[in-house]
Short mmCIF file of C-alpha atoms and ligand atoms in Angstrom, two decimals:
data_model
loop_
_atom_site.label_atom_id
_atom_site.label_comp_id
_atom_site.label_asym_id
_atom_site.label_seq_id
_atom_site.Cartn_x
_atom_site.Cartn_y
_atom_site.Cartn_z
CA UNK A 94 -17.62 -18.42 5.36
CA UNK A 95 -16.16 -15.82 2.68
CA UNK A 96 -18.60 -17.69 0.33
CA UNK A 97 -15.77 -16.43 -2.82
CA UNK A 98 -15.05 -17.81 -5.90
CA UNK A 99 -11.11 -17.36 -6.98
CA UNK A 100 -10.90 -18.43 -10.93
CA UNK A 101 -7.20 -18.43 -11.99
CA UNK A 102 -7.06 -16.87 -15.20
CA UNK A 103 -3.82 -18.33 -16.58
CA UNK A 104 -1.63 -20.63 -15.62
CA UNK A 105 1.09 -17.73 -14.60
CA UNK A 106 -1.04 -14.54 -12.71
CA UNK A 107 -4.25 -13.43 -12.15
CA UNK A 108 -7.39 -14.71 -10.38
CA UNK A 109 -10.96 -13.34 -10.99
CA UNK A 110 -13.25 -13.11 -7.78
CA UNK A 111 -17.08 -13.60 -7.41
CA UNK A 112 -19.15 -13.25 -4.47
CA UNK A 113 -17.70 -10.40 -2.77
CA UNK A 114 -19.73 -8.05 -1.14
CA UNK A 115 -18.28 -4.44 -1.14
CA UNK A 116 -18.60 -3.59 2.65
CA UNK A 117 -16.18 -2.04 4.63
CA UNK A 118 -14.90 -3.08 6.76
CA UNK A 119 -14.34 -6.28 5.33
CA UNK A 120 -14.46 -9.41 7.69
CA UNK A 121 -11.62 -11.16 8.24
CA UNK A 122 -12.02 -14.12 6.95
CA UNK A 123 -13.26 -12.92 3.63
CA UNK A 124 -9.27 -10.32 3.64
CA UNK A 125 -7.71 -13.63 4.41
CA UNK A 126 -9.13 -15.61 1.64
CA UNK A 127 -8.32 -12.62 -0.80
CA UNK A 128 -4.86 -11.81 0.64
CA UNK A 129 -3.91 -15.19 0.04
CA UNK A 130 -5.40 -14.84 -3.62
CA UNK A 131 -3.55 -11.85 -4.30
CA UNK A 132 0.14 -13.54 -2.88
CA UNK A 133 -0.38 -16.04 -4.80
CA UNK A 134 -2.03 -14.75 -7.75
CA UNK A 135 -0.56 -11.20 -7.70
CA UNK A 136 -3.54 -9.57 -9.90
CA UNK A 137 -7.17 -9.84 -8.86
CA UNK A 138 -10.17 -9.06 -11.22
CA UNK A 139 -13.54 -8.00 -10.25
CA UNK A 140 -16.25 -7.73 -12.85
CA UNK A 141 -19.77 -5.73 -12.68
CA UNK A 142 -18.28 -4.57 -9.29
CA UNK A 143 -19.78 -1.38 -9.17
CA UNK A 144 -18.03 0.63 -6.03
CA UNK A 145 -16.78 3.99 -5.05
CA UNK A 146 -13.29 5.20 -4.53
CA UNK A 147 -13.55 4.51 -0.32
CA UNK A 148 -14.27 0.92 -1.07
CA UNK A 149 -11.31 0.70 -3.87
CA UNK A 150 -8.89 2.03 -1.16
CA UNK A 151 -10.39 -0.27 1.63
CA UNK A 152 -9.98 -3.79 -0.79
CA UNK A 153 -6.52 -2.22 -1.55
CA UNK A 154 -5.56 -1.77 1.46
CA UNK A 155 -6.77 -4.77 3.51
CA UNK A 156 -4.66 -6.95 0.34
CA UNK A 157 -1.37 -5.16 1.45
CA UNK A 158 -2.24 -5.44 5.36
CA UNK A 159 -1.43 -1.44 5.50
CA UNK A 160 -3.85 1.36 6.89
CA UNK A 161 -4.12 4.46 4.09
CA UNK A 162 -2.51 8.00 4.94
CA UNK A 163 -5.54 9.89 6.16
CA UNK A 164 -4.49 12.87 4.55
CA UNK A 165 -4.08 11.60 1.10
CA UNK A 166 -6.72 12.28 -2.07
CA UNK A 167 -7.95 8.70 -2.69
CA UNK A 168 -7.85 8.91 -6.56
CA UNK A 169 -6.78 10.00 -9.64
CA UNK A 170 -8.33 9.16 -13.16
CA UNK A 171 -6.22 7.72 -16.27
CA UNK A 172 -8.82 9.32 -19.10
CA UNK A 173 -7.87 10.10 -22.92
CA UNK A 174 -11.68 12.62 -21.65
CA UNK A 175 -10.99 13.63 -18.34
CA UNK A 176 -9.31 17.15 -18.07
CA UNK A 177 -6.34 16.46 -16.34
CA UNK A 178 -6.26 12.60 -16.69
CA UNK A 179 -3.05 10.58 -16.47
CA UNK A 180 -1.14 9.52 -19.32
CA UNK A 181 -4.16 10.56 -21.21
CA UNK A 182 -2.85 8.88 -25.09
CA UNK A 183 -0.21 6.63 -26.74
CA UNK A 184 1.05 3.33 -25.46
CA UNK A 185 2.61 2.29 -22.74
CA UNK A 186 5.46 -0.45 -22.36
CA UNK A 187 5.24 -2.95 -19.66
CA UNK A 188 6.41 -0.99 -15.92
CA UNK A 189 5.71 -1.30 -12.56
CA UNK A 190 5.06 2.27 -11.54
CA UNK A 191 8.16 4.01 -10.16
CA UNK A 192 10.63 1.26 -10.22
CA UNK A 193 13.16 4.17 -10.09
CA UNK A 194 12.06 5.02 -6.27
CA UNK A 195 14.09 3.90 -3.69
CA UNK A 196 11.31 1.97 -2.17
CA UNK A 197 8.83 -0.02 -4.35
CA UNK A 198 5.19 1.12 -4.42
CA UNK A 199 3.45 -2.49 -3.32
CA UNK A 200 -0.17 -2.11 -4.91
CA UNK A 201 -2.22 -0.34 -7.61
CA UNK A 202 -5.83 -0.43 -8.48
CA UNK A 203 -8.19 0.67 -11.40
CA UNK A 204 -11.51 0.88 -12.03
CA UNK A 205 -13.77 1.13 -15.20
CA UNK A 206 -15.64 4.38 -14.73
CA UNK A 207 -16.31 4.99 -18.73
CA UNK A 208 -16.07 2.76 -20.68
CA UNK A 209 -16.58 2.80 -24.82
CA UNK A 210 -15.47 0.21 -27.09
CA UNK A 211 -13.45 -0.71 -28.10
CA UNK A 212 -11.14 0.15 -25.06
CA UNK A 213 -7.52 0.16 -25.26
CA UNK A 214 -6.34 -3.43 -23.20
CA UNK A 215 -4.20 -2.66 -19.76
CA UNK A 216 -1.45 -5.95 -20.02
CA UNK A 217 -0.21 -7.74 -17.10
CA UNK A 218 2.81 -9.67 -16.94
CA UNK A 219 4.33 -11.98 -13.64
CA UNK A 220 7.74 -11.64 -12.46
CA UNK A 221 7.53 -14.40 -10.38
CA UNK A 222 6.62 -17.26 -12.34
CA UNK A 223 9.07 -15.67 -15.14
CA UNK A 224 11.79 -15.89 -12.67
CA UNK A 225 10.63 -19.50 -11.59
CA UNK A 226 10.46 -20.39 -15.48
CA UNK A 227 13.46 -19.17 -16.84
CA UNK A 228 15.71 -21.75 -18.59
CA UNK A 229 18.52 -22.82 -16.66
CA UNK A 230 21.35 -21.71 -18.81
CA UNK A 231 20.03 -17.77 -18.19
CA UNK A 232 19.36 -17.96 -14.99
CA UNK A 233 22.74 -18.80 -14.28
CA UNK A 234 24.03 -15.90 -16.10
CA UNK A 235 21.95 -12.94 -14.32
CA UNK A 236 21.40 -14.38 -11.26
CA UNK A 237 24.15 -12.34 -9.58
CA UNK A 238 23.70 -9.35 -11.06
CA UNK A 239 21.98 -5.65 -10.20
CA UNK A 240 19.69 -3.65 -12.90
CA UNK A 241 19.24 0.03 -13.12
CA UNK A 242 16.05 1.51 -12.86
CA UNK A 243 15.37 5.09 -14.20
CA UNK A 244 13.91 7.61 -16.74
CA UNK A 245 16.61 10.31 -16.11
CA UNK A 246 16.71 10.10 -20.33
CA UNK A 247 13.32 9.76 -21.05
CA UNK A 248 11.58 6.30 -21.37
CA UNK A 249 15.15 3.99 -22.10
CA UNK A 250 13.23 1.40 -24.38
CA UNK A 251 10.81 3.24 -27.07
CA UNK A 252 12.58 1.92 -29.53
CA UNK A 253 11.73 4.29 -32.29
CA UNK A 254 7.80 3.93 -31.78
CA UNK A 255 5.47 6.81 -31.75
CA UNK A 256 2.48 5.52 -30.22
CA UNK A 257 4.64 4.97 -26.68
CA UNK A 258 3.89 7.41 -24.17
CA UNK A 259 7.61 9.07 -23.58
CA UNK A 260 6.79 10.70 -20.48
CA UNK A 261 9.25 13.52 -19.44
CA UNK A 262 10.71 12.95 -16.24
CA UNK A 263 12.65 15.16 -14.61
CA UNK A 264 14.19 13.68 -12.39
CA UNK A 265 17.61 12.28 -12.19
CA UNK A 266 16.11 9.18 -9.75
CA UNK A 267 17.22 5.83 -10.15
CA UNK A 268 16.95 2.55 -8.42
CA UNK A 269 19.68 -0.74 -8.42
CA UNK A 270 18.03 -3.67 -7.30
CA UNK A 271 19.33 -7.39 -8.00
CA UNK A 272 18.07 -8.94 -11.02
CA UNK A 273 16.83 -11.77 -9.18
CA UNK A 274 14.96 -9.78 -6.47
CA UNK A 275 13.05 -11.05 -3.48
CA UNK A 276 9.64 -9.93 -2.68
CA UNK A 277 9.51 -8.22 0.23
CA UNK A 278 6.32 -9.31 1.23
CA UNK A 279 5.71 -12.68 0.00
CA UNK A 280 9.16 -13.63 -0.17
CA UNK A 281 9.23 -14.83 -3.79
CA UNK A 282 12.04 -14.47 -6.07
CA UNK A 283 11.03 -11.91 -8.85
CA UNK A 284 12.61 -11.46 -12.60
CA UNK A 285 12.94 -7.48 -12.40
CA UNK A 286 13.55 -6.00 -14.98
CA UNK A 287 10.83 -4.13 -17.67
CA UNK A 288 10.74 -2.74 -21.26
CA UNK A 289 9.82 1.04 -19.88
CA UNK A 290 11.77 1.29 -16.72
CA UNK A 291 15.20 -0.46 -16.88
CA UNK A 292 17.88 1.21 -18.15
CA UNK A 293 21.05 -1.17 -17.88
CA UNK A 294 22.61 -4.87 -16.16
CA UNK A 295 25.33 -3.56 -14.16
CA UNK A 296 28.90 -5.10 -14.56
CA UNK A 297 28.31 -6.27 -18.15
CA UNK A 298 29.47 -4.90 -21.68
CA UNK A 299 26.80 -3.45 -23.91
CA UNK A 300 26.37 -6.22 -26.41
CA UNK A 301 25.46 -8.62 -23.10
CA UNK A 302 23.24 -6.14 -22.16
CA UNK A 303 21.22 -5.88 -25.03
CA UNK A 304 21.33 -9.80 -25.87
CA UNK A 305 20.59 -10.54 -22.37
CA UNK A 306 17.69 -8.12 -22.00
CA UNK A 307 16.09 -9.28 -25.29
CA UNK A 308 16.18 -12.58 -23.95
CA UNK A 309 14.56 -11.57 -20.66
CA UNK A 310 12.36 -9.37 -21.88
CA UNK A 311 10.80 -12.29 -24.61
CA UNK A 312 10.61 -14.91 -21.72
CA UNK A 313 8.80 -12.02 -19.33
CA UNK A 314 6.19 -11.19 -22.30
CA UNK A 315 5.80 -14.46 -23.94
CA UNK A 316 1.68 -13.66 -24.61
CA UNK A 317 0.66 -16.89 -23.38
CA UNK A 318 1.22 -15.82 -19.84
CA UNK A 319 0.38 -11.96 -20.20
CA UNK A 320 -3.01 -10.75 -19.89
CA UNK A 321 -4.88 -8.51 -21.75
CA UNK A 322 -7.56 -6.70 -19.54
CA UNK A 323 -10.23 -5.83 -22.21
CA UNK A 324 -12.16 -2.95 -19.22
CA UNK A 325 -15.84 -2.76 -19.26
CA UNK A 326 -17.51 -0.48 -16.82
CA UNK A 327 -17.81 -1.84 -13.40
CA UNK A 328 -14.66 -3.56 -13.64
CA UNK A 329 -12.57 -3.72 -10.70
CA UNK A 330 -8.28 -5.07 -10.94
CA UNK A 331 -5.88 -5.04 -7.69
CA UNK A 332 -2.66 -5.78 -8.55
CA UNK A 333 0.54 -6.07 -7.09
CA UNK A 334 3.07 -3.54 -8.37
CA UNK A 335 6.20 -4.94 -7.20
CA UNK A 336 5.73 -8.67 -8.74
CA UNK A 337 3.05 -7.81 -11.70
CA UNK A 338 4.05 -5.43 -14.16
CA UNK A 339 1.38 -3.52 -16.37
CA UNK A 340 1.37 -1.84 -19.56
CA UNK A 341 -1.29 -0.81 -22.04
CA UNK A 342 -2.25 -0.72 -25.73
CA UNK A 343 -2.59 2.58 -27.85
CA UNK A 344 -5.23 4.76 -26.48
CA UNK A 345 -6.69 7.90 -28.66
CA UNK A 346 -7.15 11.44 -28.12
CA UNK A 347 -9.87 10.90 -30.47
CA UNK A 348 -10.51 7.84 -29.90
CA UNK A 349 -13.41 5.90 -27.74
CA UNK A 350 -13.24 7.19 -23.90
CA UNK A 351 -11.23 5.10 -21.48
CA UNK A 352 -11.81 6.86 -17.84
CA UNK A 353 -10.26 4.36 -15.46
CA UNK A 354 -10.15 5.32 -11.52
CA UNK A 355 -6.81 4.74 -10.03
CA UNK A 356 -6.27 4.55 -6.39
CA UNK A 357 -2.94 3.42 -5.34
CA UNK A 358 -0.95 1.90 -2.34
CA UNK A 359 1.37 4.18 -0.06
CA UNK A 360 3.55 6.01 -2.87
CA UNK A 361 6.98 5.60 -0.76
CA UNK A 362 8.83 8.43 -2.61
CA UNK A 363 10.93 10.79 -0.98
CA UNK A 364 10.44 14.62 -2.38
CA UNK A 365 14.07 14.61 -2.84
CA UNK A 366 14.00 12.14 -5.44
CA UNK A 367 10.96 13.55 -7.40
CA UNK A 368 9.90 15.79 -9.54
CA UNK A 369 6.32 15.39 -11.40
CA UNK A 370 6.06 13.80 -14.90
CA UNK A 371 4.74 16.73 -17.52
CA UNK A 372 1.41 15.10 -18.97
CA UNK A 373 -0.28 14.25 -15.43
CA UNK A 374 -2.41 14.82 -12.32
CA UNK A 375 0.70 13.75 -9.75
CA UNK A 376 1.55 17.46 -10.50
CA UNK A 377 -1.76 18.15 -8.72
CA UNK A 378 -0.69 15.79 -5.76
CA UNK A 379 2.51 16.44 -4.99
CA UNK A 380 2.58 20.17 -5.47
FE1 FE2 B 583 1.82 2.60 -14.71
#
């Protein structure tokens, strides 16, 4: 017996688990009764979980059936404290981390290290049951078509606001993956596109692009089926970066600490197409 509790959380994503014992290895029955949570739930929330960066990796892991690269640092900290952290202030529109690559990441984890309130929420939004749930009449009109993926010009969407993060890639990389876009894991059909990451529809003129991405983009974040994370220390969320997107509220310099522990799935980016962001650790990583 796994002897867990899975709580949905709303009605769209996200399922908070009780009863888990942080051992590794985990038993199988206890990684089949969270994989299935996590396919079906795509974001899973541990609270007053208080583990290390091994187990992080292990849960992470076991929910994506992978082994981790041996030879890869196990984590990285997102801190407005930390010297070094990641995408240390500012806001940060809804993404899945590095749509642009060629291959999507398939996990990401973080964990409440320090914790002062009030903390900044990290948001969660489903591409699945946004793709399930879109009205008839627009899912007729994107279903056939690609979207590009990139920050070759700096975040495409900040839309005049100075709180969001504008992160300065480098990089010319791009992705173009179908609108309606299959998951390669669980096989379900995923709205994907985001505020931060995509750039353009192919194959329509501008004024459909911009009335057609406004549209998506209000059924994707309609805040009944988002969640706010409000982090507390001890607080452990999995999520699935190819159909969950994430994004955050304003975090301070200044401000209350937020030191989060990220340990993420296999990265999948070729050097070719990358070249660090300015304000973070992935510098220290990649270089
Ligand atoms: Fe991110």
């Amino acid at each position: 017996m796994s002897g867990l509790t899975v709580k949905a959380i709303n009605p769209a994503i996200g399922a908070e688990i009780e009863g888990l014992e942080p051992t590794i290895p985990l038993d199988e029955e206890t990684v089949r009764t969270l994989r299935a949570a996590f396919d079906d739930r795509g974001m899973l929330v541990f609270r007053d979980f208080f583990v290390d960066a091994a187990f992080q990796q292990h849960l992470l892991y076991s929910l994506i059936d992978d082994d981790p690269p041996p030879d890869e640092r196990v984590s990285v900290q997102v801190s407005n404290k930390e010297q070094g952290g990641l995408a240390p202030y500012g806001r940060l529109l809804f993404h899945c981390d590095n749509m642009w690559a060629r291959k999507p990441q398939p996990a990401i984890s973080l964990y409440g290290e320090k914790v002062e309130p009030p903390s900044a929420p990290t948001r969660f939004a489903g591409m699945g049951y946004a793709w399930e749930t879109l009205p008839d009449e627009l899912k007729a009109r994107v279903e056939g078509l690609e979207a590009r993926h990139g920050f070759d010009g700096g975040y495409p969407n900040r839309g005049g606001d100075d709180d969001v993060l504008d992160a300065a890639f480098p990089a010319s990389a791009h992705s173009v993956r179908p609108v309606a876009m299959r998951h390669p894991r669980t096989g379900q059909t995923l709205l994907y596109v985001s505020q931060q990451a995509t750039n353009e529809l192919l194959g329509v003129s501008d004024e459909e692009n911009e009335e057609l991405l406004a549209a998506l983009y209000e059924h994707l974040y309609r805040p009944e089926y988002v969640i706010d994370h409000d982090w507390r220390e001890g607080d452990l969320v999995v999520w699935d970066n190819i159909a969950i997107q994430h994004g955050r509220g304003t975090v301070a310099l200044d401000g209350p600490e937020r030191t989060l522990r990220k340990v993420t799935g296999p990265m999948n980016i070729d050097p070719d197409e990358y070249l660090p962001p300015s304000f973070s650790k992935v510098e220290e990583r990649t270089s």
